[in-house]
PDB file of C-alpha atoms in Angstrom:
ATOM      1  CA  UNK A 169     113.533 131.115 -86.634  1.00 38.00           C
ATOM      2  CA  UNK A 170     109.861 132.269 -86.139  1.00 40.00           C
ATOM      3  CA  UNK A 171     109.220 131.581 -90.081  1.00 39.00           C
ATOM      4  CA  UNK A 172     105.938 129.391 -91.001  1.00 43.00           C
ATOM      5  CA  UNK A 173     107.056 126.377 -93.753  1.00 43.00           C
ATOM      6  CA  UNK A 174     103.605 127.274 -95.505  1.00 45.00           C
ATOM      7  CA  UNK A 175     105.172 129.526 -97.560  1.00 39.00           C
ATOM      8  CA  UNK A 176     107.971 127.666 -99.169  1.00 41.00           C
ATOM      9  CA  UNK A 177     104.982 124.819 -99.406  1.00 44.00           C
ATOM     10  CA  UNK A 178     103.604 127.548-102.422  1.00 45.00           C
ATOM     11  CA  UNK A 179     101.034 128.565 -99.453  1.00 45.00           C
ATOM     12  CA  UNK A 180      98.571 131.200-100.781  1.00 43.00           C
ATOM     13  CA  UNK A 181      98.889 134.803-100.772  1.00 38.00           C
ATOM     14  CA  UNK A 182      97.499 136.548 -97.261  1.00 38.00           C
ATOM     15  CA  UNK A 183      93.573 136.422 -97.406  1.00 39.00           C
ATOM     16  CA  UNK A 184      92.494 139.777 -98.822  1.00 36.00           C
ATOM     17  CA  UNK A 185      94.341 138.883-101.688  1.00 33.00           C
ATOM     18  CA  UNK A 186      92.462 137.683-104.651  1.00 34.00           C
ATOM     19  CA  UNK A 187      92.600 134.105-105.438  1.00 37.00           C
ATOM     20  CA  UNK A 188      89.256 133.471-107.532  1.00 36.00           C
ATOM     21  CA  UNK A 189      85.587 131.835-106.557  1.00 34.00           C
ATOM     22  CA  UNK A 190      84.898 128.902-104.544  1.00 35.00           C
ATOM     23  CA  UNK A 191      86.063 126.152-106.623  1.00 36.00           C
ATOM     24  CA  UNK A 192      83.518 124.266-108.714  1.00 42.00           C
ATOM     25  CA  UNK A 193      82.228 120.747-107.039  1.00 51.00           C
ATOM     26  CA  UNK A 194      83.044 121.862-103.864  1.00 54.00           C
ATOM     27  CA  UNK A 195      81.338 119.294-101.840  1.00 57.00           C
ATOM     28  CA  UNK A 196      83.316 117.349 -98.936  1.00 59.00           C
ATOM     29  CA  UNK A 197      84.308 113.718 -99.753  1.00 58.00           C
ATOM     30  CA  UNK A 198      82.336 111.153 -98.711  1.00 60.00           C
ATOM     31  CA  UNK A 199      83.658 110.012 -94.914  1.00 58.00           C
ATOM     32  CA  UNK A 200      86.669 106.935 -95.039  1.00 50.00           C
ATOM     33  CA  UNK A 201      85.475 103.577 -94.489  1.00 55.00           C
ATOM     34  CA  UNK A 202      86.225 102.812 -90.417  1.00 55.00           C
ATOM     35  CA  UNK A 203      89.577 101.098 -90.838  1.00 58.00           C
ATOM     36  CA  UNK A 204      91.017 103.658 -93.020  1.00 78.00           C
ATOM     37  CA  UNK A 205      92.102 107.423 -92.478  1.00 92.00           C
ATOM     38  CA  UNK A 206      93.827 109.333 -95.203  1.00 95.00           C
ATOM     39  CA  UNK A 207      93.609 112.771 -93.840  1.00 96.00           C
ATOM     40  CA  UNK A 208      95.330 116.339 -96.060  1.00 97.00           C
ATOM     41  CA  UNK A 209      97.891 119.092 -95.152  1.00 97.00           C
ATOM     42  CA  UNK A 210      97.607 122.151 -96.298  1.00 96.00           C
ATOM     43  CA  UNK A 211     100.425 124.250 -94.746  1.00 95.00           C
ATOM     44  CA  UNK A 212     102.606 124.475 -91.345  1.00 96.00           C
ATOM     45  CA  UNK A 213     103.537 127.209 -90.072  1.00 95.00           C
ATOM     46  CA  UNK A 214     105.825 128.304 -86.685  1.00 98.00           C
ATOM     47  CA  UNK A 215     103.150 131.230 -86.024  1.00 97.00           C
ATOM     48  CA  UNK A 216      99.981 130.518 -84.862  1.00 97.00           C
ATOM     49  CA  UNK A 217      98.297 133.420 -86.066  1.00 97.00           C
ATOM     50  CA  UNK A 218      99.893 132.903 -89.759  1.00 96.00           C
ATOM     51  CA  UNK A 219      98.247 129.210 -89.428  1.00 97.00           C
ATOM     52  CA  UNK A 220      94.416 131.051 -88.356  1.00 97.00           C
ATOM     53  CA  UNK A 221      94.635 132.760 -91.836  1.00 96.00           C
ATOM     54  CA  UNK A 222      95.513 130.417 -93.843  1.00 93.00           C
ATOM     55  CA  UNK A 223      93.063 128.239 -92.364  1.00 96.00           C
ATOM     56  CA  UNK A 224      90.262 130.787 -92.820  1.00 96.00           C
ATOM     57  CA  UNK A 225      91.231 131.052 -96.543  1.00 94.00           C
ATOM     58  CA  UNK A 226      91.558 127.456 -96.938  1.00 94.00           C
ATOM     59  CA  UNK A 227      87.947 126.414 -95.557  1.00 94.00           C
ATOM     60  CA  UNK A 228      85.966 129.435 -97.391  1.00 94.00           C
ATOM     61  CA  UNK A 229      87.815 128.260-100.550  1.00 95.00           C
ATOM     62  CA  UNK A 230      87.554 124.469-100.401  1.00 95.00           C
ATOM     63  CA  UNK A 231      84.283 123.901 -97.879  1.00 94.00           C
ATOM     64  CA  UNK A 232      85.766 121.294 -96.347  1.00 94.00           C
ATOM     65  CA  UNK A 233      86.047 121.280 -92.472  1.00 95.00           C
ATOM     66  CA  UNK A 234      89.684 121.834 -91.047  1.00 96.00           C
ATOM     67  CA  UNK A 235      91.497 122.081 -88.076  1.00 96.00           C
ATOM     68  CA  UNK A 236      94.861 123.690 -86.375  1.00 97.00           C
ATOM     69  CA  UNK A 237      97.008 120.710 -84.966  1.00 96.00           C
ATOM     70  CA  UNK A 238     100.170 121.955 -82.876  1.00 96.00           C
ATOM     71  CA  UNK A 239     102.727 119.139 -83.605  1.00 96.00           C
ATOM     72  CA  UNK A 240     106.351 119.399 -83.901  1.00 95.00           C
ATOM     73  CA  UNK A 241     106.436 122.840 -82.847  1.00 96.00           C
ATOM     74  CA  UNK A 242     104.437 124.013 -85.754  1.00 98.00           C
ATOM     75  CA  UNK A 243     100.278 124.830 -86.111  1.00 98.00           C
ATOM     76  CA  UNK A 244      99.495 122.170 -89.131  1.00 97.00           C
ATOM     77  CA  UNK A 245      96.026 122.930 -91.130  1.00 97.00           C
ATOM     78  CA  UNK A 246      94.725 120.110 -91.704  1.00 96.00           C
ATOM     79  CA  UNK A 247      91.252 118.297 -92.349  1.00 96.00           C
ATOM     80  CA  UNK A 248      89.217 117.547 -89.639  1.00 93.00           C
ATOM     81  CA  UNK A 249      87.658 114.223 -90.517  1.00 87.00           C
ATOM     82  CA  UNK A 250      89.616 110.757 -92.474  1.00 91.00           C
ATOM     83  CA  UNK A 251      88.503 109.934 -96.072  1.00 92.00           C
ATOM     84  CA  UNK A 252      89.429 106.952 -97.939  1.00 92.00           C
ATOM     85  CA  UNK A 253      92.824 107.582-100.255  1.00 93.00           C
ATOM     86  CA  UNK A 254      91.211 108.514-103.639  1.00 94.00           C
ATOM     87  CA  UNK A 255      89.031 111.289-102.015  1.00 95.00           C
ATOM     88  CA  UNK A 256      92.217 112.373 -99.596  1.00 96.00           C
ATOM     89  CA  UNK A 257      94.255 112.504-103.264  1.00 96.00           C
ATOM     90  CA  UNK A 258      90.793 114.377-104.755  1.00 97.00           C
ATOM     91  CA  UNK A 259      90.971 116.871-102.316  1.00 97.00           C
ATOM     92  CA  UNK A 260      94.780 117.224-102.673  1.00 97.00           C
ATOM     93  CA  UNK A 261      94.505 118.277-106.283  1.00 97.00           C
ATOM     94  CA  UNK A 262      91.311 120.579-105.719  1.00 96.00           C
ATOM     95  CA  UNK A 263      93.462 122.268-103.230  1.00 96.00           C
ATOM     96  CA  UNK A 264      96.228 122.550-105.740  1.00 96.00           C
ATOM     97  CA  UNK A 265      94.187 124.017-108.327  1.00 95.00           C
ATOM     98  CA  UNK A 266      92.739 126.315-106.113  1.00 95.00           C
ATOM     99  CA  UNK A 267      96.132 127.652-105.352  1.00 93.00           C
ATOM    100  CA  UNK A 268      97.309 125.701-102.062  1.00 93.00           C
ATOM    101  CA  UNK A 269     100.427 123.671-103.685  1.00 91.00           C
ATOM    102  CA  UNK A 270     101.868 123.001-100.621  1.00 92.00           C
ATOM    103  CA  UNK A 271      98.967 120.265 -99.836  1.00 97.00           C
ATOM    104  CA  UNK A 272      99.745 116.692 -99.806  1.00 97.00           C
ATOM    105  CA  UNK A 273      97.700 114.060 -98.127  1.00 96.00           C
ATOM    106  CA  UNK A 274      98.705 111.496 -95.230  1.00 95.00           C
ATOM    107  CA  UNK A 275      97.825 108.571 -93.489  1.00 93.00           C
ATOM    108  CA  UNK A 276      96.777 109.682 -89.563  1.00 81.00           C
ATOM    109  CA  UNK A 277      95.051 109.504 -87.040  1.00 76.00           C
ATOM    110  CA  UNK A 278      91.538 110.905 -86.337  1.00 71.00           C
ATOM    111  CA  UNK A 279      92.606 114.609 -84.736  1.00 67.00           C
TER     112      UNK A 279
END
């Protein structure tokens, strides 16, 4: 009880902690065509204030914009906007590489 999933997701260390430069390319995929919406997860965590960190880490290391969704009783970071599903699976692997393993992308809805 009270413990975030993020971490057993391989979430990243605490910001503060080093984790290298803003990953090459960084540029937000190009916007989903209208009937589509592949959207990314990055963690979930039980705490709100354990899903605010991660999310600040996440956006100043991947430039792409994110929100906080509560769902399930958990605060989900998550992108903002839908992309189409090689982009979503482009982002997914940039977030890997940049040390966020526990991303994976999903069909949703617009948050």
């Amino acid at each position: 009880p009270g413990r975030g999933r993020g971490r057993g997701r391989g979430a990243p260390p605490p910001p503060g902690v080093g984790r290298g430069a803003h990953t090459p390319g960084g540029a937000a995929p190009p916007p989903a065509a209208a009937d589509t919406c592949w959207r990314v997860q990055f963690a979930a965590w039980a705490e709100r204030a354990k899903a605010e960190r991660y999310l600040d880490a996440a956006r100043s290391q991947l430039g792409v914009p994110m929100v906080i969704e509560k769902e399930a009783g958990l605060f989900k970071v998550r992108t903002t906007g839908c992309f189409d599903a090689a982009a979503a699976d482009a982002l997914r692997r940039r977030a890997w590489g940049a040390g966020f393993a526990g991303a994976f992308r999903f069909r949703g809805g617009r948050p």
